[in-house]
Structure formats: structure tokens, C-alpha cells
């Protein structure tokens, strides 16, 4: 593998072919396994017969969905909206929030829309592993009908193994992901080519007239089938979310040169086979596979779906970490599984929650056909929200003109809106499931954010000004202890409660006292070198330190403190951290928050990872001082 060195950071930089190969394994896992179930759902849900015109019409819809939505919208436009090189719903939401800052209720509405997009992503992340693995294993039924009873146990076993391996990090198998997914894409392309050669008339689907004819002929059923057409787009968000790992160019090269052609060839191949043998609409993908290659293809499909599931799980970990650092979720343990790649992380609590949710989906729906009813609504909802947020960024930051904004908004607003409306028809068949997951995620995020704001308001109501406390302390001349004390504080204006309590009860100060404010909830994924740290000498052994972290950066406070211009340099064993611990209680009255939401917030607060552990502070150098807060 050829490696280059970046002059900016001195780190090895892989060549474009190597990055494109890696992107194939990580970015396209979800969308590359869509052929396993997309057309199956399209003809299975609405009772549309796979006759000549219906097959051509449906393929035409899939073709232009991939070209217009994935290539036109995501690859060419959305991927330009990078937040200091990072993508994804939280990054786009932060950009939109920054663009609307200072607009009052519009800012609040932008935040809520971004959170709704993140919540829908969580719903999607539950369904994707379940339907992908089930659809791959169900190929065993074609090889041997007696294997039907083993499909569910095998799928459950594979998923258990997937979540057990998360602790080791995707680096364990990361070097295999690219070659396996490349083999998968080349294989499904070859299967499609064989079927197309036997029935080349399938290329008539390139004519969009057949898409219009399909909608006219099938009426409401045709509109409802858009809920299945959107399944060919699952994973489109990954192209944007993973630009921080690979950059835009490798993803675009891999999509245009490999993934898109392979997907189109396979879909057209499935269509060609259906036109010749309409009775195989139950599993059109595996109908392309010769019987002698069925078992190897099932194994390859299973590997591909595991990789797709791994990518979704890893994306969920990244999304949760960004949400934590933006202040929308309680702190959780974040383990870094790779010394080379910052983005490879593992969150034990989130892994367990996601595992339980996926198992509930698998055991409740029991087949990919039934899960198809639950799939798509989160995907289409996320796409619609992406369009809305992108319009804000395009207007405020890219300075798009009114005609360009209206044209883009109308085109993709109509397309995304149609997909959402069609998927809403699937609510009784299981579409409610990802919405329930998303609603729970939204409730937790908004409750945590509101609860933290309310807690800070209560604390500020009884705080004293920092400059006044310092002046009074100097006048009283308390005893001085050796070493350095670090007091966590939320504001430059107010004295931390831990300092006040320490003076009141112990009547002693350290020789050096640092008021530390950590800002990890900004709109940027990474903070520039000059903005990382701020040090101000307040006199008489008092210092104000402001540390800034982007929402995609690893937080290590002791390491950052050692970088400051103190003499001598601050070492971990020289510091004592004083942290306030808030004992929360829920008042009986409603106040600014319903009591049941207060109880939810208190539960989350008590189970959140302590700040000192989250920020990398050594527990043996910690002094906690409690404060009672009535919400």
C-alpha cells in the first residue's frame, strides 16, 4: 500500500486508490446490500404483478432515484457541506444552527429539526442490521426448504457475534472490509450482466416514460410502492457521514466507478430475470444465482450484511459521541479502539442498548419481508431533514441565489416528501417501530438538554461573582496548601460551588488555583490550534483556563493542561480536581418542566458517566463537593 505524508500534520496519508478501497468497505455496506430486499419488497407489498411494463417502470424509478438522489443530491451537493472535514446529521445540524444563530425561534426550530434527523438515524440503525442479516440468511431457503426453521436462529447468532466483537473495534477486520465489499459488488454486477445478456430489452427502463406509465397504470398502488423504491437509497447518508474518515474524493471515485455501476447492473439483472420468470418475485436476488454457487453467494451476502451492519453500528457510536459533546445526551464511557484512527470508538452502554433493540426487531418481525414494512420511513425522513438543513446552509453560508434555492428545494422537497408520504402508509405494517425508537431518542435528547439548562439556572440563582470571591479571599488571607487545585466551572462570571464550599468548610486554598471551563459543545467538529486553549493570570495564584474541544475530538483534559504555558509544567500528580456534585430532586409543581420529565432527567443524570472520568481526570486526585438542587 502506497503511503504519503501530509505536511500539515505529519501523519501518514494513504493514496487515493487505497482510500477508495477502504471507503468501499465502510461507506457502501448498507446501500450495496439493498439489492437483497429492495425489489422483493416492491413487488411483494402492494400486489403489483411483475409484468413487462411494471418491471420496466419500477426499474426506471430505481435508476433515477439512484442518479438524482444519491449521485445528484448527496455525492455532488450534500458532501460539500463539511464541518471542518466532518459530515453526518449532527455535523450538518451544527452548521445549520450556526447559520441561524441569533434568529430566536428559528434557531430553536433548526435545532429541533436537526435533533429529529439524528433521532430518525437511531431508528434506522436498529432496523438495518436486522433486515440485512435476515435477508442474506434467508437465501438458505432456496438451497434447501428444510433450512427455513434455521434462518432465525442463524441470523440471531450472527448478530450476537457482531455486537460481541464491537469491543475489539472495527480495526480487527477493517483491512478485510474493502476487499470483501469489492468482491461483493463485482459478484452482484456479474450476476446482473448474465441475466441482462439473456434479456437485453431490460435497458428500455432507461427511458423515464416507463416510470410515468408505471405510476399512471398502478395508481395508488404505484404511489405506495415508492415506500419500497426508497430502499434502494438506504445508506445514502453514509456517503456524507463518512467524509471525515476518507474525504470526499475517494468516496466519489468509489461510488461512480464501482458501487453505482454494480448496483444498476444487478437491479437491471433482477428485472431481466423477473420479466422472463415472473414467479420468482419472492426472492429476485437469489434467483440470479446458479444453484452450484448458491451456498458461496449466501456466505458472501452474509459477510456483506455483517459489514453493512458494522458500518451502521460504528456510525451510531459516532453520532452518540457527537450528541454527548454537543450537550444533547448524558455522558457515557467512550473507548478508543485504535491508536491510529480517532473515529474508531466503542461505547459499551450504547452497544448494549442497540443490541437489545435489534434483537427485539428480529424476534418481533422474524423475516426480512415483515421488516420491510418497518424499513424506509426513517431513511426517507432523514433525507427530507437533510434537504431542509442543507437549504439553510446554502442560503446563509454558500450564498445561493433565490432561483437556485427554490429549484433545489422544490426538486428534492417533492422527491423526499413523496418518499415520506409513501412510507407513512406502512405504519400499520411495522413503520411505527423505527418511529417509536426515534421518538424515545428525541425525548431523551430534549429532556437531557432542558434538564441541564434548568439545573444551571438553579445553580446560578445562588452563585457569587468570581471577582468578588477572589477579592474577599485575598482580604481574609486563608492558609495556603502546596500544589495546584483545579475547580471546574461553567462560567467566567460566577465562582464554582466547589470553591465556596471548600473555603467555607476547610478555610484553605492551594498555592495555585485554576478555574477550568471546558467548552465541548460548539458548532465545529474540530477546534483550530489557536482556539484550543486560553490562559489568563488573575493574580495572587488564581488562573482562568478555557479549553475548547470540537464535537468530534477525543477529550483529555490533563494532556491539554500540560500544553499550557505554566512553569513548571502541570503534571497529573501535582493537581487536585475539585468538582461539584449536584444532588437533584424533582419538585412536585410543574414549573418549567413536567415532573415526569424531571424524573427521567434525574435518572439519566445519576447514571451518566462522572465528568472527571469523561474528561480523563484521574479519580485518585478528585475531591467531590455536593450541592442539593430542587428542579
XYZ file of C-alpha atoms in Angstrom:
631
model
C 0.000 0.000 0.000
C 1.412 3.373 -1.004
C 1.529 5.956 1.774
C 2.125 9.673 1.560
C 2.897 12.114 4.320
C 0.777 15.163 4.946
C 2.888 18.215 5.502
C 0.220 19.743 7.669
C 0.063 17.130 10.374
C 2.929 14.798 9.668
C 0.652 11.747 9.719
C 0.677 9.087 7.008
C -1.790 9.776 4.270
C -2.991 6.895 2.110
C -3.137 7.128 -1.645
C -6.420 7.693 -3.484
C -6.778 4.016 -4.592
C -6.193 2.807 -1.031
C -8.712 5.278 0.386
C -11.243 4.396 -2.314
C -10.869 0.702 -1.444
C -11.306 1.396 2.270
C -14.331 3.602 1.539
C -15.887 0.765 -0.468
C -15.773 -1.433 2.626
C -17.044 1.091 5.149
C -19.208 3.608 3.315
C -21.190 1.464 0.882
C -22.031 -1.551 3.028
C -25.643 -0.513 3.591
C -26.543 0.653 0.091
C -24.582 -2.203 -1.527
C -26.707 -4.839 0.235
C -30.020 -3.186 -0.711
C -30.436 -5.475 -3.776
C -31.078 -8.326 -1.345
C -34.513 -6.990 -0.437
C -35.466 -3.855 -2.429
C -37.251 -5.323 -5.468
C -38.582 -8.157 -3.320
C -40.392 -5.567 -1.192
C -41.552 -3.595 -4.216
C -43.467 -6.495 -5.763
C -44.377 -8.211 -2.522
C -46.096 -5.424 -0.581
C -48.656 -3.906 -2.936
C -49.587 -6.938 -5.010
C -48.228 -5.418 -8.224
C -47.661 -8.120 -10.810
C -44.135 -8.250 -12.272
C -45.310 -7.915 -15.874
C -43.311 -6.250 -18.662
C -44.406 -2.646 -18.079
C -44.367 -2.852 -14.267
C -40.829 -4.240 -14.185
C -39.576 -1.569 -16.587
C -41.405 1.173 -14.690
C -40.121 0.116 -11.292
C -36.546 -0.216 -12.587
C -36.817 3.229 -14.131
C -37.847 4.664 -10.747
C -34.915 2.902 -9.039
C -32.487 4.098 -11.731
C -33.416 7.757 -11.441
C -33.654 7.581 -7.651
C -30.010 6.469 -7.561
C -28.932 9.028 -10.144
C -30.876 12.030 -8.845
C -30.948 11.477 -5.075
C -27.709 9.655 -4.319
C -25.467 10.980 -7.090
C -27.028 14.389 -7.693
C -28.028 15.345 -4.161
C -25.579 13.569 -1.852
C -22.439 12.994 -3.921
C -22.421 16.328 -5.746
C -24.079 18.715 -3.272
C -24.515 17.464 0.306
C -20.925 16.252 0.590
C -19.817 19.864 0.095
C -21.377 20.758 3.466
C -18.477 19.515 5.568
C -17.978 20.793 9.113
C -14.190 21.127 9.271
C -13.923 17.923 7.270
C -16.689 16.077 9.163
C -20.111 15.056 7.868
C -23.293 13.454 9.142
C -26.578 14.680 10.556
C -25.102 16.197 13.729
C -22.388 17.983 11.728
C -24.964 19.347 9.259
C -27.253 20.333 12.127
C -24.391 22.227 13.773
C -23.682 24.067 10.507
C -27.354 24.988 10.117
C -27.562 26.065 13.752
C -24.528 28.281 13.271
C -26.072 29.753 10.127
C -29.279 30.609 12.010
C -27.647 31.826 15.224
C -29.288 34.947 16.596
C -32.658 34.343 14.924
C -34.543 33.394 18.099
C -37.268 30.837 17.452
C -35.832 29.992 14.030
C -32.623 28.917 15.761
C -34.619 26.753 18.165
C -36.594 25.259 15.261
C -33.360 24.478 13.405
C -32.028 22.676 16.473
C -35.219 20.642 16.803
C -35.142 19.659 13.118
C -31.514 18.541 13.462
C -32.347 16.502 16.557
C -35.263 14.891 14.733
C -32.864 13.840 11.966
C -30.462 12.351 14.497
C -33.354 10.535 16.214
C -34.504 9.043 12.900
C -30.945 7.862 12.283
C -31.104 5.950 15.572
C -34.347 4.325 14.415
C -32.732 3.382 11.116
C -29.685 1.937 12.905
C -31.922 -0.593 14.659
C -33.655 -1.847 11.503
C -30.614 -2.005 9.187
C -28.675 -4.829 10.907
C -31.869 -6.823 11.412
C -33.173 -6.701 7.825
C -29.732 -7.002 6.208
C -28.653 -10.158 8.041
C -32.094 -11.780 7.798
C -32.326 -11.147 4.048
C -28.906 -12.736 3.476
C -29.564 -15.837 5.595
C -32.995 -16.352 4.014
C -31.197 -17.429 0.860
C -30.747 -20.792 2.598
C -34.431 -21.479 1.964
C -33.768 -21.654 -1.762
C -30.886 -24.060 -1.299
C -32.922 -26.302 0.972
C -36.530 -25.710 2.121
C -35.695 -27.669 5.290
C -33.411 -24.781 6.328
C -36.362 -22.442 6.787
C -36.594 -23.205 10.500
C -32.891 -22.395 10.932
C -32.966 -18.941 9.343
C -33.953 -17.070 12.505
C -31.515 -18.865 14.888
C -28.627 -18.380 12.436
C -29.434 -14.679 11.989
C -29.652 -14.172 15.763
C -26.313 -15.964 16.244
C -24.620 -13.767 13.625
C -25.970 -10.596 15.217
C -24.869 -11.702 18.697
C -21.374 -12.268 17.335
C -21.429 -8.852 15.638
C -22.191 -6.998 18.863
C -19.758 -9.093 20.920
C -16.941 -8.124 18.531
C -17.605 -4.405 18.890
C -15.338 -4.089 21.921
C -12.339 -5.060 19.815
C -13.109 -2.296 17.328
C -13.632 -2.444 13.607
C -9.845 -2.285 13.174
C -9.798 -6.060 13.801
C -11.469 -6.696 10.453
C -11.149 -3.297 8.852
C -8.435 -4.350 6.403
C -10.791 -7.051 5.052
C -13.855 -4.838 4.615
C -12.707 -3.183 1.397
C -11.735 -6.373 -0.475
C -14.870 -8.235 0.675
C -17.232 -5.433 -0.361
C -15.370 -5.047 -3.658
C -15.794 -8.779 -4.284
C -19.473 -8.465 -3.354
C -20.080 -5.575 -5.757
C -18.218 -7.289 -8.599
C -20.167 -10.505 -7.942
C -23.606 -8.892 -7.965
C -22.605 -6.960 -11.107
C -21.563 -10.215 -12.811
C -24.850 -11.880 -11.828
C -26.732 -8.957 -13.305
C -24.747 -8.996 -16.539
C -25.541 -12.691 -17.131
C -29.281 -12.036 -16.806
C -29.116 -8.856 -18.909
C -27.354 -10.672 -21.754
C -30.249 -13.119 -21.822
C -32.811 -10.300 -21.985
C -31.186 -7.011 -23.138
C -34.585 -5.378 -23.640
C -34.438 -4.529 -19.945
C -32.406 -1.441 -20.912
C -35.661 0.101 -22.092
C -36.074 1.083 -18.423
C -33.586 3.893 -19.048
C -36.492 5.712 -20.677
C -38.276 7.656 -17.884
C -41.526 7.233 -19.827
C -41.883 3.800 -18.232
C -41.695 5.332 -14.738
C -44.542 7.705 -15.628
C -46.533 4.868 -17.229
C -45.966 2.711 -14.124
C -47.405 5.394 -11.836
C -50.377 6.028 -14.150
C -51.210 2.358 -14.600
C -50.908 1.344 -10.920
C -52.399 4.476 -9.390
C -52.412 4.411 -5.604
C -50.545 1.086 -5.542
C -47.794 2.654 -7.622
C -47.519 5.574 -5.211
C -47.462 3.206 -2.247
C -44.648 1.206 -3.864
C -42.402 4.270 -3.527
C -42.016 3.062 0.050
C -40.101 0.122 -1.405
C -38.247 2.176 -4.025
C -36.662 4.216 -1.229
C -34.980 1.030 -0.028
C -32.522 1.277 -2.938
C -31.336 4.517 -1.294
C -30.673 3.139 2.181
C -27.165 4.056 3.173
C -27.051 7.284 1.150
C -26.474 9.221 4.383
C -23.309 7.166 4.948
C -21.685 8.793 1.927
C -21.957 12.111 3.745
C -21.374 10.854 7.281
C -18.028 9.216 6.480
C -16.301 12.077 4.682
C -14.382 12.745 7.900
C -12.740 9.320 7.616
C -11.945 9.244 3.906
C -12.553 12.651 2.346
C -14.970 13.442 -0.460
C -12.831 12.453 -3.449
C -12.262 8.749 -2.552
C -15.974 8.311 -1.788
C -16.988 9.919 -5.076
C -14.492 7.832 -7.050
C -15.623 4.600 -5.404
C -19.296 5.426 -5.922
C -19.071 6.482 -9.558
C -16.557 3.846 -10.684
C -17.689 0.769 -8.738
C -20.704 0.928 -6.440
C -23.204 2.716 -8.718
C -22.466 0.633 -11.869
C -22.558 -2.618 -9.870
C -25.891 -1.757 -8.240
C -27.517 -0.727 -11.521
C -26.323 -3.875 -13.282
C -27.720 -6.055 -10.520
C -31.066 -4.270 -10.370
C -31.401 -4.483 -14.151
C -30.393 -8.142 -13.968
C -33.112 -8.828 -11.398
C -35.572 -7.039 -13.656
C -34.496 -9.097 -16.662
C -34.978 -12.333 -14.703
C -38.401 -11.225 -13.454
C -39.560 -10.434 -16.986
C -38.540 -13.937 -18.043
C -39.751 -15.711 -14.879
C -42.372 -13.585 -13.035
C -42.927 -16.342 -10.476
C -39.536 -15.610 -8.842
C -40.553 -12.238 -7.433
C -40.387 -13.688 -3.908
C -36.565 -13.619 -3.879
C -35.428 -11.986 -7.125
C -31.842 -11.509 -5.965
C -31.075 -15.166 -5.242
C -32.973 -16.134 -8.401
C -29.968 -14.730 -10.281
C -27.565 -17.135 -8.578
C -26.842 -20.523 -10.219
C -27.638 -23.411 -7.893
C -23.982 -24.507 -7.694
C -22.963 -21.039 -6.462
C -25.866 -20.571 -4.061
C -24.063 -21.500 -0.844
C -20.926 -19.437 -1.620
C -23.148 -16.487 -2.519
C -25.118 -16.826 0.718
C -21.837 -16.772 2.656
C -20.647 -13.701 0.732
C -24.016 -11.997 1.214
C -23.854 -12.706 4.931
C -20.356 -11.221 5.158
C -21.524 -8.165 3.216
C -24.512 -7.648 5.516
C -22.324 -8.027 8.600
C -20.043 -5.331 7.196
C -23.084 -3.157 6.448
C -24.329 -3.674 9.998
C -20.879 -2.896 11.391
C -20.829 0.390 9.492
C -24.240 1.357 10.904
C -23.221 0.439 14.463
C -19.973 2.415 14.152
C -21.947 5.346 12.747
C -24.273 5.178 15.748
C -21.305 5.302 18.120
C -20.004 8.410 16.327
C -23.441 10.046 16.335
C -23.879 9.419 20.071
C -20.441 10.809 20.900
C -21.178 13.948 18.888
C -24.540 14.282 20.672
C -22.833 13.944 24.069
C -20.289 16.631 23.305
C -22.964 18.918 21.890
C -24.856 18.530 25.165
C -27.853 16.513 23.961
C -27.106 13.195 25.654
C -25.684 12.279 29.063
C -22.005 11.428 29.277
C -21.141 7.799 28.538
C -17.927 5.812 28.531
C -16.087 6.176 25.213
C -13.329 3.662 24.496
C -10.907 4.265 21.624
C -10.190 1.009 19.837
C -7.453 2.259 17.532
C -4.312 4.293 18.156
C -4.178 5.329 14.512
C -7.788 6.371 13.811
C -9.605 8.843 16.063
C -13.008 7.813 14.714
C -12.806 4.161 15.811
C -14.607 4.173 19.150
C -16.713 1.844 21.257
C -19.470 2.851 23.687
C -20.391 -0.147 25.887
C -23.743 1.245 27.075
C -24.872 2.194 23.558
C -23.718 -1.173 22.205
C -25.941 -2.975 24.725
C -28.937 -0.723 24.056
C -28.563 -1.158 20.296
C -28.165 -4.928 20.652
C -31.370 -5.230 22.685
C -33.292 -3.070 20.199
C -32.032 -5.090 17.201
C -32.945 -8.369 18.914
C -36.444 -7.038 19.615
C -36.816 -6.141 15.925
C -35.579 -9.544 14.721
C -37.679 -11.594 17.129
C -40.787 -9.438 16.686
C -40.816 -9.336 12.863
C -38.980 -12.657 12.221
C -38.423 -12.126 8.460
C -36.997 -9.550 6.075
C -40.385 -9.363 4.310
C -42.090 -8.201 7.502
C -39.194 -5.929 8.436
C -39.588 -4.271 5.050
C -42.745 -2.663 6.384
C -40.724 -1.102 9.188
C -37.888 -0.027 6.922
C -37.788 3.111 4.854
C -39.688 5.618 6.971
C -36.614 6.585 8.989
C -34.495 6.685 5.822
C -36.896 8.937 3.916
C -37.460 11.168 6.946
C -33.718 11.658 7.365
C -33.374 12.541 3.676
C -36.119 15.173 3.926
C -34.494 16.735 7.003
C -31.114 16.755 5.236
C -32.670 18.746 2.396
C -34.197 21.270 4.822
C -30.970 21.820 6.766
C -28.898 21.994 3.597
C -31.084 24.806 2.257
C -30.261 26.860 5.379
C -26.543 26.248 4.937
C -26.735 27.010 1.210
C -28.546 30.303 1.812
C -26.529 31.609 4.771
C -23.052 30.230 4.067
C -22.878 29.371 0.370
C -24.900 32.466 -0.595
C -27.069 30.660 -3.118
C -29.442 32.852 -5.079
C -33.209 32.604 -4.733
C -33.721 30.715 -8.014
C -31.118 28.102 -7.127
C -32.572 27.663 -3.645
C -36.153 27.357 -4.906
C -35.143 24.933 -7.661
C -33.191 22.675 -5.319
C -35.844 22.898 -2.618
C -38.733 22.090 -4.933
C -36.994 19.186 -6.673
C -35.791 17.365 -3.592
C -38.604 18.551 -1.358
C -41.095 16.878 -3.717
C -38.982 13.715 -4.094
C -38.229 13.338 -0.395
C -41.769 14.315 0.566
C -43.215 11.674 -1.773
C -40.975 9.013 -0.235
C -42.003 10.052 3.287
C -45.720 10.055 2.387
C -45.467 6.613 0.767
C -43.677 5.207 3.804
C -46.266 6.620 6.180
C -48.694 4.164 4.577
C -46.525 1.394 6.059
C -47.194 2.442 9.660
C -49.625 -0.438 10.383
C -47.202 -2.992 8.843
C -44.335 -2.015 11.162
C -43.436 1.515 10.156
C -44.344 2.519 13.696
C -41.314 0.651 15.099
C -38.473 2.955 13.961
C -40.673 5.952 14.762
C -41.074 4.715 18.329
C -37.297 4.273 18.588
C -36.796 7.775 17.143
C -39.398 9.256 19.498
C -37.647 7.740 22.520
C -34.294 9.088 21.293
C -35.827 12.536 20.719
C -37.416 12.520 24.181
C -34.116 11.632 25.829
C -32.156 14.296 23.920
C -34.614 17.125 24.555
C -35.160 16.113 28.191
C -31.428 15.999 28.870
C -30.835 19.371 27.208
C -33.729 21.025 29.027
C -32.844 19.439 32.357
C -29.218 20.615 32.161
C -30.333 24.169 31.366
C -32.764 24.127 34.292
C -30.097 22.775 36.655
C -27.654 25.505 35.639
C -30.342 28.155 36.161
C -30.980 26.867 39.687
C -27.265 26.884 40.483
C -26.701 30.377 39.081
C -29.503 31.723 41.285
C -27.336 31.204 44.380
C -23.847 31.718 42.997
C -21.442 34.552 43.830
C -19.398 36.582 41.401
C -15.904 35.200 40.867
C -14.068 38.533 41.094
C -15.821 39.336 44.387
C -14.916 35.948 45.879
C -11.263 36.367 44.871
C -11.090 39.872 46.400
C -12.737 38.707 49.620
C -10.455 35.686 49.822
C -7.339 37.801 49.437
C -8.553 40.110 52.190
C -9.112 37.176 54.580
C -5.675 35.624 53.757
C -6.590 31.937 54.222
C -3.985 29.243 54.727
C -2.212 28.060 51.572
C -1.549 24.382 50.843
C 1.109 23.109 48.462
C 0.133 22.060 44.944
C -2.428 23.128 42.364
C -6.210 22.981 42.681
C -8.438 22.780 39.614
C -12.025 23.963 40.031
C -14.462 23.041 37.280
C -16.689 25.991 36.384
C -19.487 26.627 33.897
C -18.992 30.388 33.646
C -16.267 33.036 33.730
C -18.587 35.258 35.754
C -19.567 33.012 38.661
C -17.442 31.307 41.308
C -17.736 27.498 41.315
C -19.658 25.986 44.239
C -16.763 23.641 44.982
C -14.519 26.661 45.731
C -17.110 28.289 48.003
C -17.751 25.069 49.906
C -14.038 24.366 50.271
C -13.400 27.839 51.713
C -16.441 27.649 53.971
C -15.619 24.259 55.497
C -11.848 23.846 55.130
C -10.758 27.520 55.116
C -7.734 26.697 52.996
C -6.510 27.410 49.460
C -3.807 25.831 47.323
C -0.773 27.809 46.214
C -2.117 27.781 42.662
C -5.840 27.703 41.817
C -7.136 27.123 38.300
C -10.715 27.874 37.297
C -11.276 25.462 34.424
C -14.022 25.901 31.860
C -14.377 23.165 29.237
C -16.226 24.008 26.051
C -17.053 20.826 24.130
C -20.408 21.796 22.656
C -19.565 24.188 19.848
C -20.682 24.040 16.238
C -17.282 22.888 14.921
C -16.154 19.272 14.704
C -12.546 20.315 15.445
C -11.010 23.394 17.006
C -8.110 25.273 15.434
C -4.729 25.347 17.139
C -5.054 28.962 18.282
C -8.512 28.441 19.790
C -7.729 25.211 21.660
C -6.658 26.818 24.947
C -6.885 30.160 26.715
C -4.911 31.041 29.865
C -5.385 34.216 31.941
C -3.466 35.087 35.105
C -5.911 36.641 37.596
C -3.167 37.387 40.143
C -2.437 36.040 43.631
C -2.179 32.454 42.397
C -5.533 32.430 40.557
C -5.817 31.470 36.884
C -8.638 31.220 34.372
C -8.278 28.400 31.822
C -10.646 27.853 28.920
C -10.251 24.601 26.965
C -12.164 24.078 23.718
C -12.855 20.735 22.044
C -14.709 20.059 18.818
C -17.647 17.659 18.913
C -15.603 15.007 17.108
C -12.420 15.264 19.190
C -11.142 12.996 21.922
C -11.219 14.851 25.255
C -8.162 14.519 27.506
C -8.066 17.436 29.944
C -4.809 16.530 31.791
C -2.967 16.275 28.469
C -4.333 19.651 27.344
C -3.391 21.275 30.678
C 0.197 20.097 30.245
C 0.313 22.030 26.965
C -0.378 25.347 28.722
C 2.408 27.828 29.462
C 2.723 27.085 33.180
C 6.158 26.987 34.846
C 6.704 24.324 35.978
C 4.578 22.285 33.578
C 1.431 20.879 35.181
C 1.787 17.160 35.784
C -1.179 14.923 36.744
C 0.226 14.039 40.166
C 0.508 17.737 41.061
C -3.176 18.503 40.510
C -6.202 18.113 42.759
C -9.555 18.402 40.989
C -12.472 19.935 42.916
C -15.763 19.059 41.284
C -19.268 19.967 42.321
C -21.717 17.075 42.569
C -25.345 18.101 42.210
C -27.899 16.056 44.170
C -31.094 16.546 42.174
C -34.664 16.296 43.395
C -37.911 16.785 41.462
C -40.287 19.368 42.892
C -43.985 18.476 42.967
C -45.004 21.532 40.964
C -44.640 21.576 37.198
C -42.506 24.710 36.947
C -40.560 24.875 33.670
C -40.654 21.129 33.133
C -43.218 18.359 33.654
C -42.464 16.317 36.772
C -42.261 13.019 34.855
C -39.623 14.562 32.590
C -37.756 15.755 35.665
C -37.729 12.159 36.908
C -36.405 10.972 33.535
C -33.671 13.613 33.638
C -32.676 12.740 37.195
C -32.421 9.065 36.231
C -30.207 9.957 33.259
C -28.112 12.292 35.408
C -27.499 9.696 38.102
C -26.467 7.096 35.538
C -24.277 9.389 33.429
C -20.535 8.866 33.470
C -18.946 11.220 36.043
C -17.410 14.298 34.460
C -13.934 13.534 35.794
C -13.868 10.144 34.066
C -15.339 11.513 30.848
C -12.752 14.282 30.737
C -9.871 11.930 31.536
C -9.149 13.226 35.050
C -7.588 10.701 37.477
C -10.115 9.597 40.104
C -7.425 9.394 42.811
C -6.849 13.164 42.501
C -10.536 14.047 42.837
C -12.479 15.852 45.563
C -16.261 15.944 45.091
C -18.364 18.509 46.940
C -22.129 18.061 46.796
C -24.899 20.603 46.295
C -28.643 19.950 46.540
C -30.699 21.245 43.623
C -34.508 21.251 43.523
C -35.741 21.222 39.928
